Coordinates of C-alpha atoms in Angstrom, one line a residue:
Chain A
M1372 CA 13.2 -39.9 42.7
R1373 CA 14.5 -37.0 40.6
E1374 CA 15.0 -35.0 43.9
I1375 CA 17.0 -37.9 45.5
I1376 CA 19.3 -38.1 42.4
T1377 CA 19.8 -34.4 42.3
V1378 CA 20.9 -34.2 45.9
A1379 CA 23.0 -37.4 45.6
N1380 CA 24.7 -36.0 42.5
K1381 CA 25.5 -32.8 44.3
E1382 CA 26.9 -34.6 47.4
F1383 CA 29.0 -37.0 45.2
H1384 CA 30.5 -34.1 43.3
D1385 CA 31.2 -32.3 46.6
G1386 CA 33.2 -35.4 47.5
L1387 CA 35.1 -35.3 44.3
R1388 CA 35.7 -31.6 44.5
N1389 CA 36.9 -31.7 48.1
R1390 CA 39.3 -34.5 47.1
W1391 CA 37.6 -36.9 49.5
L1392 CA 37.3 -39.7 46.9
I1393 CA 41.0 -39.4 45.8
S1394 CA 42.3 -39.2 49.3
I1395 CA 40.3 -42.1 50.7
T1396 CA 41.1 -44.2 47.7
L1397 CA 44.8 -43.4 48.1
I1398 CA 44.8 -44.1 51.8
F1399 CA 43.1 -47.5 51.2
A1400 CA 45.3 -48.4 48.3
V1401 CA 48.6 -47.5 50.0
L1402 CA 47.4 -49.3 53.1
S1403 CA 46.4 -52.5 51.4
V1404 CA 49.3 -52.7 48.9
G1405 CA 51.7 -51.9 51.7
L1406 CA 50.4 -54.5 54.0
T1407 CA 50.2 -57.1 51.2
Y1408 CA 53.9 -56.7 50.3
F1409 CA 55.5 -55.6 53.5
G1410 CA 53.3 -57.1 56.1
A1411 CA 55.9 -59.7 56.8
A1412 CA 58.7 -57.2 57.3
A1413 CA 58.3 -57.4 61.1
S1414 CA 59.3 -61.1 60.9
G1415 CA 62.4 -60.2 58.9
T1416 CA 61.3 -61.0 55.4
V1417 CA 60.0 -58.8 52.6
G1418 CA 57.7 -60.1 50.1
M1419 CA 54.2 -61.3 49.7
T1420 CA 52.6 -62.5 52.9
S1421 CA 49.9 -65.1 53.2
L1422 CA 46.4 -64.1 52.3
S1423 CA 45.1 -64.6 55.8
T1424 CA 47.8 -62.5 57.4
T1425 CA 47.1 -59.7 54.9
I1426 CA 43.4 -59.7 55.5
A1427 CA 43.9 -59.9 59.3
S1428 CA 46.2 -56.9 59.3
L1429 CA 44.0 -55.0 56.8
A1430 CA 40.9 -55.7 58.8
S1431 CA 42.5 -54.5 62.1
L1432 CA 43.6 -51.3 60.5
A1433 CA 40.5 -50.6 58.4
V1434 CA 38.3 -51.1 61.5
F1435 CA 39.9 -47.9 62.9
L1436 CA 40.2 -46.0 59.7
I1437 CA 36.9 -46.5 57.9
P1438 CA 34.6 -45.4 60.8
L1439 CA 36.8 -42.3 61.3
I1440 CA 36.7 -41.4 57.6
A1441 CA 33.0 -41.9 57.3
L1442 CA 32.3 -39.8 60.4
L1443 CA 34.6 -37.1 59.1
L1444 CA 33.0 -37.1 55.7
S1445 CA 29.4 -36.8 57.0
Y1446 CA 29.3 -35.2 60.5
D1447 CA 28.5 -31.7 59.2
S1448 CA 26.0 -32.8 56.5
F1449 CA 23.0 -31.4 58.2
V1450 CA 24.4 -29.2 61.0
G1451 CA 26.6 -27.4 58.4
E1452 CA 23.7 -26.7 56.1
Q1453 CA 21.6 -25.6 59.1
E1454 CA 24.3 -23.1 60.2
G1455 CA 24.5 -21.8 56.6
G1456 CA 20.7 -21.5 56.3
T1457 CA 20.5 -23.7 53.2
L1458 CA 18.7 -26.5 55.2
L1459 CA 15.8 -24.2 55.9
L1460 CA 15.8 -23.1 52.3
L1461 CA 15.9 -26.7 50.9
L1462 CA 12.9 -27.6 53.0
T1463 CA 10.8 -24.9 51.4
Y1464 CA 11.5 -26.7 48.1
P1465 CA 9.4 -29.5 46.7
L1466 CA 11.7 -31.9 48.5
S1467 CA 10.8 -34.1 51.4
K1468 CA 13.1 -34.6 54.4
N1469 CA 13.5 -38.3 53.5
Q1470 CA 14.4 -37.4 50.0
L1471 CA 17.1 -35.0 51.3
L1472 CA 18.4 -37.6 53.8
L1473 CA 18.5 -40.4 51.2
G1474 CA 20.1 -38.2 48.6
K1475 CA 22.9 -37.2 50.9
F1476 CA 23.3 -40.8 51.9
F1477 CA 23.5 -42.1 48.4
G1478 CA 26.0 -39.3 47.4
Q1479 CA 28.3 -39.6 50.3
G1480 CA 27.8 -43.4 50.6
G1481 CA 28.8 -43.5 46.9
I1482 CA 32.1 -41.8 47.7
I1483 CA 32.8 -44.3 50.5
A1484 CA 31.8 -47.3 48.4
L1485 CA 33.8 -46.3 45.4
A1486 CA 36.9 -45.4 47.4
T1487 CA 36.7 -48.8 49.2
L1488 CA 36.3 -50.7 45.9
L1489 CA 39.1 -48.8 44.1
G1490 CA 41.5 -48.7 47.1
F1491 CA 41.2 -52.3 48.3
G1492 CA 40.3 -53.6 44.9
A1493 CA 43.7 -52.5 43.6
S1494 CA 45.6 -54.8 45.9
A1495 CA 43.1 -57.6 45.4
L1496 CA 44.0 -57.4 41.7
L1497 CA 47.7 -57.2 42.3
L1498 CA 47.6 -60.3 44.5
F1499 CA 45.4 -62.1 42.0
M1500 CA 47.7 -61.3 39.1
Q1501 CA 50.7 -62.8 41.1
H1502 CA 49.0 -65.9 42.4
N1503 CA 46.1 -66.5 40.1
D1504 CA 44.1 -67.8 42.9
V1505 CA 40.3 -67.3 42.9
A1506 CA 40.2 -67.6 46.7
I1507 CA 41.9 -64.2 46.8
L1508 CA 39.1 -62.5 44.9
Q1509 CA 36.5 -64.1 47.0
T1510 CA 38.1 -63.2 50.3
F1511 CA 38.6 -59.6 49.1
A1512 CA 35.1 -59.4 47.9
Y1513 CA 33.9 -60.1 51.4
F1514 CA 36.4 -57.6 52.7
I1515 CA 35.3 -54.9 50.3
I1516 CA 31.6 -55.5 50.9
S1517 CA 31.9 -55.5 54.6
A1518 CA 34.2 -52.4 54.5
T1519 CA 31.6 -50.6 52.5
L1520 CA 28.8 -51.6 54.8
L1521 CA 30.9 -50.5 57.8
G1522 CA 31.5 -47.1 56.1
L1523 CA 27.8 -46.7 55.3
S1524 CA 26.9 -47.6 58.8
F1525 CA 29.1 -44.8 60.2
T1526 CA 27.8 -42.4 57.6
A1527 CA 24.3 -43.0 58.9
I1528 CA 25.5 -42.7 62.5
A1529 CA 27.2 -39.4 61.5
Y1530 CA 23.8 -38.2 60.2
I1531 CA 22.2 -38.9 63.6
I1532 CA 24.9 -36.8 65.2
S1533 CA 24.5 -34.1 62.6
L1534 CA 20.8 -33.9 63.1
V1535 CA 20.8 -33.9 66.9
V1536 CA 23.6 -31.4 67.5
S1537 CA 23.0 -27.7 66.9
E1538 CA 26.6 -26.6 66.2
K1539 CA 29.2 -27.9 63.8
S1540 CA 32.0 -27.8 66.3
K1541 CA 29.9 -29.8 68.7
A1542 CA 29.1 -32.3 66.0
A1543 CA 32.8 -32.8 65.4
G1544 CA 33.4 -33.5 69.1
V1545 CA 30.5 -36.0 69.3
A1546 CA 31.7 -37.7 66.2
L1547 CA 35.2 -38.2 67.6
L1548 CA 33.7 -39.6 70.9
T1549 CA 31.5 -41.9 68.9
W1550 CA 34.5 -43.2 67.0
F1551 CA 36.5 -43.6 70.2
F1552 CA 33.6 -45.6 71.7
F1553 CA 33.1 -48.0 68.9
A1554 CA 36.7 -48.4 67.8
L1555 CA 38.3 -48.7 71.3
V1556 CA 36.2 -48.5 74.4
F1557 CA 33.7 -51.1 73.3
D1558 CA 36.3 -53.8 72.8
L1559 CA 38.1 -52.9 76.0
A1560 CA 34.9 -53.2 77.9
L1561 CA 34.2 -56.6 76.3
L1562 CA 37.7 -57.8 77.2
A1563 CA 37.2 -56.6 80.8
L1564 CA 34.0 -58.5 81.0
L1565 CA 35.6 -61.6 79.6
V1566 CA 38.5 -61.5 82.1
G1567 CA 36.8 -59.9 85.0
T1568 CA 33.8 -62.2 85.4
D1569 CA 34.7 -65.5 87.3
S1570 CA 32.4 -67.8 85.5
G1571 CA 33.4 -66.2 82.2
L1572 CA 31.0 -65.2 79.5
S1573 CA 29.7 -67.9 77.3
Q1574 CA 30.8 -67.8 73.7
T1575 CA 27.2 -67.1 72.5
T1576 CA 26.8 -64.2 74.9
L1577 CA 30.1 -62.7 73.8
T1578 CA 29.2 -63.0 70.1
Q1579 CA 25.8 -61.5 70.8
L1580 CA 27.4 -58.5 72.6
M1581 CA 29.7 -58.0 69.6
M1582 CA 26.6 -57.6 67.3
L1583 CA 26.1 -54.3 69.2
N1584 CA 29.1 -52.8 67.5
P1585 CA 29.4 -52.6 63.7
A1586 CA 33.2 -52.4 63.9
D1587 CA 33.3 -55.8 65.6
I1588 CA 30.9 -57.3 63.1
F1589 CA 33.2 -56.1 60.4
R1590 CA 36.1 -57.8 62.1
L1591 CA 34.2 -61.0 62.5
V1592 CA 33.2 -61.1 58.9
N1593 CA 36.8 -60.9 57.8
L1594 CA 38.4 -63.0 60.4
A1595 CA 35.9 -65.8 60.6
G1596 CA 37.3 -67.5 57.6
L1597 CA 41.0 -67.3 58.6
D1598 CA 43.3 -69.3 60.8
S1599 CA 42.8 -68.2 64.3
S1600 CA 46.5 -68.0 64.8
D1601 CA 46.4 -64.6 63.1
V1602 CA 43.7 -63.4 65.4
N1603 CA 43.9 -62.6 69.1
G1604 CA 42.0 -60.9 71.9
A1605 CA 38.3 -61.2 72.5
L1606 CA 37.8 -61.9 68.8
A1607 CA 39.5 -65.3 68.9
V1608 CA 36.9 -66.5 71.3
A1609 CA 34.0 -65.3 69.3
I1610 CA 35.3 -66.4 66.0
N1611 CA 34.3 -70.0 66.4
A1612 CA 30.7 -69.0 66.9
N1613 CA 28.4 -70.4 64.3
L1614 CA 27.4 -67.3 62.4
T1615 CA 28.1 -67.5 58.7
Q1616 CA 29.7 -64.6 56.8
V1617 CA 26.5 -63.9 55.0
Q1618 CA 24.6 -63.7 58.3
L1619 CA 27.2 -61.4 59.6
L1620 CA 26.9 -59.2 56.5
A1621 CA 23.1 -59.1 57.0
I1622 CA 23.5 -57.9 60.5
L1623 CA 26.0 -55.3 59.3
F1624 CA 23.5 -54.2 56.8
A1625 CA 21.0 -53.8 59.6
W1626 CA 23.5 -51.5 61.2
V1627 CA 23.3 -49.3 58.1
M1628 CA 19.5 -49.3 57.9
A1629 CA 18.8 -48.8 61.6
P1630 CA 20.8 -45.6 62.1
L1631 CA 19.4 -44.3 58.8
A1632 CA 15.8 -44.9 60.0
I1633 CA 16.6 -43.3 63.4
A1634 CA 18.1 -40.3 61.5
S1635 CA 14.9 -40.0 59.5
V1636 CA 12.7 -40.0 62.6
I1637 CA 14.9 -37.4 64.2
F1638 CA 14.9 -35.2 61.1
K1639 CA 11.1 -35.4 61.0
H1640 CA 10.8 -34.0 64.4
K1641 CA 13.6 -31.5 64.1
K1642 CA 12.7 -27.8 64.8
L1643 CA 14.1 -25.3 62.3
Chain B
M682 CA -9.3 -10.6 42.5
N683 CA -10.0 -14.3 42.7
T684 CA -9.3 -16.3 45.8
P685 CA -6.5 -14.9 48.0
V686 CA -3.1 -16.6 47.6
V687 CA -2.4 -16.5 51.3
V688 CA -4.9 -16.6 54.2
L689 CA -3.9 -16.4 57.8
E690 CA -6.8 -16.8 60.2
N691 CA -6.2 -16.1 63.9
V692 CA -2.8 -17.6 63.7
S693 CA -0.6 -18.0 66.8
K694 CA 2.7 -19.7 67.3
H695 CA 4.6 -20.2 70.6
Y696 CA 8.1 -21.4 71.2
K697 CA 8.3 -22.8 74.7
D698 CA 7.5 -19.7 76.8
L699 CA 8.0 -17.2 74.0
T700 CA 5.0 -16.0 72.0
A701 CA 6.3 -15.6 68.4
L702 CA 3.0 -14.7 66.9
S703 CA -0.5 -14.1 68.3
A704 CA -3.8 -13.8 66.6
I705 CA -2.5 -12.8 63.2
N706 CA -5.1 -12.3 60.4
L707 CA -4.0 -11.6 56.9
E708 CA -5.3 -12.1 53.3
L709 CA -2.9 -11.6 50.4
A710 CA -4.5 -11.2 47.0
Q711 CA -3.0 -12.4 43.7
G712 CA -0.5 -9.8 42.4
E713 CA -0.5 -7.9 45.7
V714 CA 2.8 -6.8 47.3
L715 CA 2.7 -6.7 51.1
G716 CA 5.4 -5.0 53.1
L717 CA 5.9 -6.7 56.4
F718 CA 7.7 -4.5 58.8
G719 CA 8.9 -4.9 62.3
H720 CA 12.2 -4.9 64.3
N721 CA 14.2 -7.9 65.0
G722 CA 12.3 -10.6 66.8
A723 CA 8.9 -9.1 65.9
G724 CA 7.8 -12.4 64.3
K725 CA 8.4 -11.6 60.7
T726 CA 10.5 -14.7 60.0
T727 CA 8.1 -16.9 62.0
M728 CA 5.3 -15.7 59.8
M729 CA 7.2 -16.5 56.7
K730 CA 8.1 -20.0 58.0
L731 CA 4.4 -20.6 58.7
I732 CA 3.4 -19.6 55.1
L733 CA 6.3 -21.7 53.8
G734 CA 5.0 -24.7 55.7
V735 CA 8.3 -25.3 57.5
I736 CA 6.6 -25.0 60.8
A737 CA 3.0 -25.4 61.8
A738 CA 0.8 -22.9 63.7
D739 CA -0.3 -23.8 67.2
V740 CA -3.7 -22.0 66.8
G741 CA -5.5 -20.9 63.7
D742 CA -5.3 -21.8 60.0
V743 CA -2.8 -21.0 57.4
T744 CA -3.9 -21.5 53.8
V745 CA -1.6 -21.0 50.8
M746 CA -3.0 -21.3 47.3
G747 CA -5.9 -23.3 48.7
V748 CA -3.9 -25.9 50.6
K749 CA -2.3 -26.1 54.1
P750 CA 1.4 -25.4 53.4
N751 CA 2.7 -28.0 55.9
D752 CA 0.5 -30.8 54.4
K753 CA 1.7 -33.5 52.1
S754 CA -0.7 -32.2 49.4
A755 CA 1.2 -28.9 49.4
W756 CA 4.1 -30.5 47.5
H757 CA 3.3 -29.1 44.1
M758 CA 2.5 -25.7 45.5
R759 CA 6.0 -25.5 46.8
A760 CA 7.4 -25.4 43.3
K761 CA 5.4 -22.2 42.8
M762 CA 6.8 -20.5 45.9
G763 CA 10.0 -18.5 46.0
Y764 CA 11.8 -17.8 49.3
L765 CA 14.8 -15.7 50.0
P766 CA 16.0 -16.3 53.6
E767 CA 17.9 -13.8 55.6
N768 CA 21.6 -14.3 55.7
V769 CA 21.8 -17.5 53.7
M770 CA 25.3 -18.9 53.1
F771 CA 25.3 -20.7 49.8
Y772 CA 27.7 -23.6 49.2
E773 CA 30.9 -21.6 49.2
Q774 CA 33.0 -24.0 47.2
L775 CA 30.5 -24.2 44.3
T776 CA 30.3 -21.7 41.5
G777 CA 27.3 -19.4 41.3
L778 CA 26.0 -21.4 38.3
E779 CA 26.4 -24.7 40.1
V780 CA 24.5 -23.4 43.1
L781 CA 21.6 -22.1 41.1
S782 CA 21.5 -25.1 38.8
Y783 CA 21.2 -27.3 41.9
F784 CA 18.3 -25.4 43.2
A785 CA 16.8 -25.2 39.7
R786 CA 16.9 -28.9 39.3
L787 CA 15.2 -29.4 42.7
K788 CA 12.4 -27.2 41.4
G789 CA 12.2 -29.1 38.2
Q790 CA 13.8 -26.3 36.2
S791 CA 16.6 -26.4 33.6
Q792 CA 20.1 -25.0 33.7
T793 CA 19.1 -22.6 30.9
H794 CA 16.5 -21.1 33.2
A795 CA 19.1 -20.7 35.9
K796 CA 21.5 -19.0 33.5
A797 CA 18.8 -16.6 32.4
L798 CA 18.1 -15.7 36.0
L799 CA 21.8 -15.0 36.7
E800 CA 21.7 -12.8 33.7
Q801 CA 18.6 -11.0 35.0
V802 CA 20.1 -10.3 38.5
G803 CA 23.3 -9.2 36.8
I804 CA 25.9 -11.7 38.0
A805 CA 26.2 -13.7 34.8
H806 CA 29.8 -12.5 34.4
A807 CA 30.7 -14.2 37.7
M808 CA 28.7 -17.4 37.3
K809 CA 31.8 -19.6 36.8
R810 CA 33.4 -18.3 39.9
A811 CA 33.2 -19.9 43.4
V812 CA 30.6 -18.3 45.6
K813 CA 33.3 -17.7 48.3
T814 CA 34.8 -15.0 46.0
Y815 CA 31.4 -13.2 45.8
S816 CA 30.8 -9.8 47.5
K817 CA 27.8 -9.4 49.8
G818 CA 25.8 -7.8 47.1
M819 CA 26.5 -10.6 44.6
R820 CA 25.5 -13.2 47.2
Q821 CA 22.3 -11.3 47.7
R822 CA 21.7 -11.3 44.0
L823 CA 22.3 -15.0 43.8
G824 CA 19.8 -15.4 46.6
L825 CA 17.3 -13.4 44.6
A826 CA 17.9 -15.4 41.5
Q827 CA 17.2 -18.5 43.6
A828 CA 13.9 -17.0 44.8
F829 CA 12.9 -16.2 41.3
L830 CA 13.4 -19.8 40.1
G831 CA 10.4 -21.3 38.3
E832 CA 8.3 -18.1 38.0
P833 CA 6.8 -18.3 41.4
K834 CA 3.2 -17.3 42.2
L835 CA 4.2 -16.3 45.7
L836 CA 7.5 -14.7 46.7
L837 CA 8.6 -14.4 50.3
L838 CA 11.6 -12.1 50.6
D839 CA 13.4 -11.6 53.9
E840 CA 15.5 -8.5 53.8
P841 CA 15.9 -8.6 50.1
T842 CA 17.8 -5.3 49.6
V843 CA 20.4 -5.9 52.3
G844 CA 23.9 -5.5 50.8
L845 CA 22.6 -4.2 47.5
D846 CA 23.9 -0.8 46.2
P847 CA 21.3 1.8 45.2
S848 CA 21.2 0.9 41.5
A849 CA 20.9 -2.8 42.3
T850 CA 18.1 -2.0 44.8
A851 CA 16.4 0.0 42.0
E852 CA 16.8 -3.0 39.7
F853 CA 15.4 -5.3 42.4
Y854 CA 12.3 -3.2 42.8
Q855 CA 11.9 -3.2 39.1
S856 CA 11.9 -7.0 39.1
V857 CA 9.3 -6.9 41.9
D858 CA 7.1 -4.5 39.9
Q859 CA 7.4 -6.8 36.9
L860 CA 6.5 -9.9 38.8
K861 CA 3.6 -8.1 40.2
T862 CA 2.2 -7.3 36.8
Q863 CA 2.5 -11.1 36.0
G864 CA 0.3 -11.8 39.0
T865 CA 2.9 -12.8 41.5
S866 CA 2.1 -12.0 45.1
V867 CA 5.0 -10.8 47.1
V868 CA 5.7 -10.5 50.8
L869 CA 8.6 -8.1 51.4
C870 CA 9.9 -8.5 54.8
S871 CA 12.1 -5.7 55.9
H872 CA 13.2 -3.1 58.4
V873 CA 11.6 0.0 57.0
L874 CA 13.7 1.1 54.1
P875 CA 13.6 4.3 52.1
G876 CA 12.1 3.8 48.7
V877 CA 10.0 0.7 49.6
E878 CA 6.7 2.6 49.8
Q879 CA 6.2 3.1 46.1
H880 CA 6.5 -0.6 45.5
I881 CA 4.1 -2.1 48.1
D882 CA 0.3 -2.2 48.0
R883 CA -0.2 -2.7 51.7
A884 CA 1.9 -2.5 54.8
M885 CA 1.7 -4.7 57.9
I886 CA 3.5 -3.6 61.0
I887 CA 4.1 -6.2 63.6
S888 CA 5.8 -6.1 67.0
G889 CA 6.1 -8.7 69.7
G890 CA 4.1 -11.1 67.5
K891 CA 1.0 -8.8 67.3
T892 CA -0.3 -6.8 64.4
L893 CA 0.0 -3.1 65.1
A894 CA -1.3 -1.9 61.8
L895 CA -2.4 -3.3 58.4
G896 CA -3.5 -1.3 55.4
T897 CA -2.4 0.8 52.5
I898 CA 0.2 3.4 53.3
A899 CA -2.4 6.1 52.8
E900 CA -4.7 4.4 55.2
L901 CA -2.0 4.0 57.8
R902 CA -0.9 7.6 57.3
A903 CA -4.5 8.8 57.8
Q904 CA -5.0 6.6 60.8
A905 CA -1.8 7.8 62.4
N906 CA -2.8 11.4 61.6
L907 CA 0.8 12.6 61.5
P908 CA 1.4 16.3 60.8
I909 CA 2.5 17.4 57.4
K910 CA 5.8 19.2 57.2
I911 CA 5.6 22.6 55.4
K912 CA 8.8 24.4 54.9
P913 CA 8.3 27.9 53.5
Q914 CA 11.1 30.1 52.2
G915 CA 11.3 33.8 52.2
L916 CA 8.6 35.5 54.3
N917 CA 11.3 37.7 56.1
G918 CA 10.8 36.3 59.6
A919 CA 7.0 36.6 59.4
L920 CA 6.8 33.0 60.6
T921 CA 7.8 33.7 64.2
N922 CA 5.4 36.7 64.4
D923 CA 2.3 35.3 62.8
A924 CA -0.1 34.2 65.5
L925 CA -1.7 31.7 63.2
L926 CA 1.6 30.0 62.3
T927 CA 3.6 30.0 65.6
P928 CA 1.7 27.1 67.2
Y929 CA 3.0 24.8 64.4
L930 CA 6.5 26.1 64.2
D931 CA 9.3 23.6 65.1
A932 CA 12.9 24.2 65.9
S933 CA 14.2 23.8 62.4
G934 CA 11.9 26.6 61.1
S935 CA 9.4 24.3 59.5
L936 CA 5.7 24.0 60.2
Q937 CA 4.2 20.7 61.5
V938 CA 0.6 21.0 60.4
P939 CA -2.2 18.5 61.0
A940 CA -3.6 17.2 57.8
Q941 CA -7.0 18.9 58.3
E942 CA -5.3 22.3 58.7
K943 CA -3.1 21.8 55.7
L944 CA -5.1 23.8 53.1
R945 CA -5.9 26.7 55.5
I946 CA -2.2 27.2 56.4
L947 CA -1.2 26.9 52.8
R948 CA -3.6 29.5 51.7
H949 CA -2.4 31.7 54.4
L950 CA 1.2 31.3 53.4
L951 CA 0.5 31.8 49.7
A952 CA -1.2 35.0 50.4
D953 CA 2.1 36.5 51.6
D954 CA 3.9 38.0 48.7
S955 CA 7.4 37.6 50.2
L956 CA 7.0 33.8 50.0
S957 CA 9.7 32.6 47.5
D958 CA 9.4 28.8 47.7
I959 CA 7.4 26.2 49.6
N960 CA 8.1 22.5 50.4
L961 CA 5.5 20.0 51.4
E962 CA 6.4 16.7 53.0
S963 CA 3.8 14.2 54.3
A964 CA 5.0 11.7 56.9
N965 CA 7.0 8.9 55.3
L966 CA 6.8 5.2 56.0
E967 CA 9.6 5.4 58.6
Q968 CA 7.6 8.0 60.6
V969 CA 4.4 6.1 60.3
Y970 CA 6.2 3.0 61.5
Q971 CA 7.8 4.8 64.4
Y972 CA 4.4 6.2 65.3
Y973 CA 2.8 2.8 65.5
L974 CA 5.7 1.3 67.5
A975 CA 5.6 4.2 69.9
Q976 CA 1.9 3.9 70.3
A977 CA 2.2 0.2 71.1
A978 CA 4.9 1.0 73.6
D979 CA 2.7 3.7 75.2
N980 CA -0.2 1.2 75.5
K981 CA 2.1 -1.2 77.2
T982 CA 3.4 1.4 79.7
A983 CA -0.2 2.5 80.3
Q984 CA -1.2 -1.0 81.0
M985 CA 1.7 -1.6 83.3
T986 CA 1.0 1.6 85.2
T987 CA -2.6 0.6 85.6
N988 CA -1.4 -2.8 86.9
S989 CA 1.0 -1.3 89.3
T990 CA -1.6 1.2 90.6
T991 CA -4.0 -1.7 91.3
E992 CA -1.2 -3.5 93.1
H993 CA -0.4 -0.4 95.1
S994 CA -4.0 0.1 96.1
K995 CA -4.1 -3.6 97.1
A996 CA -1.0 -3.1 99.2
G997 CA -2.6 0.0 100.7
A998 CA -5.7 -1.9 101.6

């Protein structure tokens, strides 16, 4: 345990030192406060928009940003240390590969979790102070938890990339492709399936397919409780499926643990 | 002394079609300093990695302090091992103290211990500066401090003196001598460097993953039977005329004398009154190393010639 904490502590401080925490927090805060106050500007009015509109726009922006940020933060975690020679050195220490992996995950995951909490929590508080409505806090709590899980999931995916690839620059390229796939290609493919097949996909099949993408699960968690008028695309169809938010969060959590377990297996067999 | 710290028994390691090490045997006693010599790709680093337990041998047994180093039970032994990898890039944005404290904590050591080591290697004045501002020598010193963490019982040092200036090199060898008296076993992995011979107990020369020679420097020297260089001064040109000396005379005016002839030649030279000074040089480690490498290369060529002759005769038939 001491080893995990030592590594986590180092990674967390690296995140502070490299201004990751402050930049991510700022991005999230500006994004959420901006959307909360000016989300309605497009329709000609300035001022507080409805909670569901705010969450809907936040979710559709965060779904692009969070995976990108998590991948950027973590893609060189292992391949970077491998290139520098410190990975080999660390493995000669009384430190197991799993301890190193978990330490890094807790440290970098801590940065993501804290940034999400502070950034989005800020606008949740702002909204709450204006409206004094507990529903705001509850909705934002789901949003923050799911955003954190989404970030952690892509951190773990980034570790897989970082452990498989042998050069840092290659890892960056693969990370970008991974982001492109989950954030854009996957949904376009789903939409194509939906429109292209004559019989049409059943709602259940579509929802099941969406479980293959953590970004879509994140969207579902946050949009499930809203008026479907704020939601469009393939999501609108899936939204009425009968999965509760808690179930969705559980699946999202599985999307954190599974890549982490895969990363652990890959690390175990990695040649140094 | 007691049980050996490191035992390699008939160890081989292959990477795909490359043989990194084949049939290596080695015993390292407590407090012994072994110089491991070989050119790039000879298998030095592979051997270190085997001892460190980072990789496993394909054939043979590796035992370090009584346990298999890649086994789970080797956990505690790892805290008693120090390793300096070649060309390690420490976390550039951290300060020297932060880097060393991190590694110290992983070994269960305190920051005070880390500070003391920075003091010992002579970079305490720069410990609050980011590693990216360090010179090559300072980085190397930081790496050494890292290897010295936790008073290791076994030290594996890969090219430890690269980038160190002569005085730092001398300090480094002093630390090695001191650790040796405390009972630490050291494997010094290096290209042959001047000055290393006084500090090692035994030398191991490897090439292409095979042991070419293993023994004390005196043993290796005797085995190689390299001539001793005698450089007399004075003598008024008697060297070129003396029938006894001319066979040994080389182009630079020195005599290359086989060890068994040494005393006879010396007596002969000393008998000459015009001799004003005399210099004696036995083969240094560099020459011994070159000798074994050349011998290995000769064997290879000889083998290849035999092979090709057999093929020729086959073709002829």
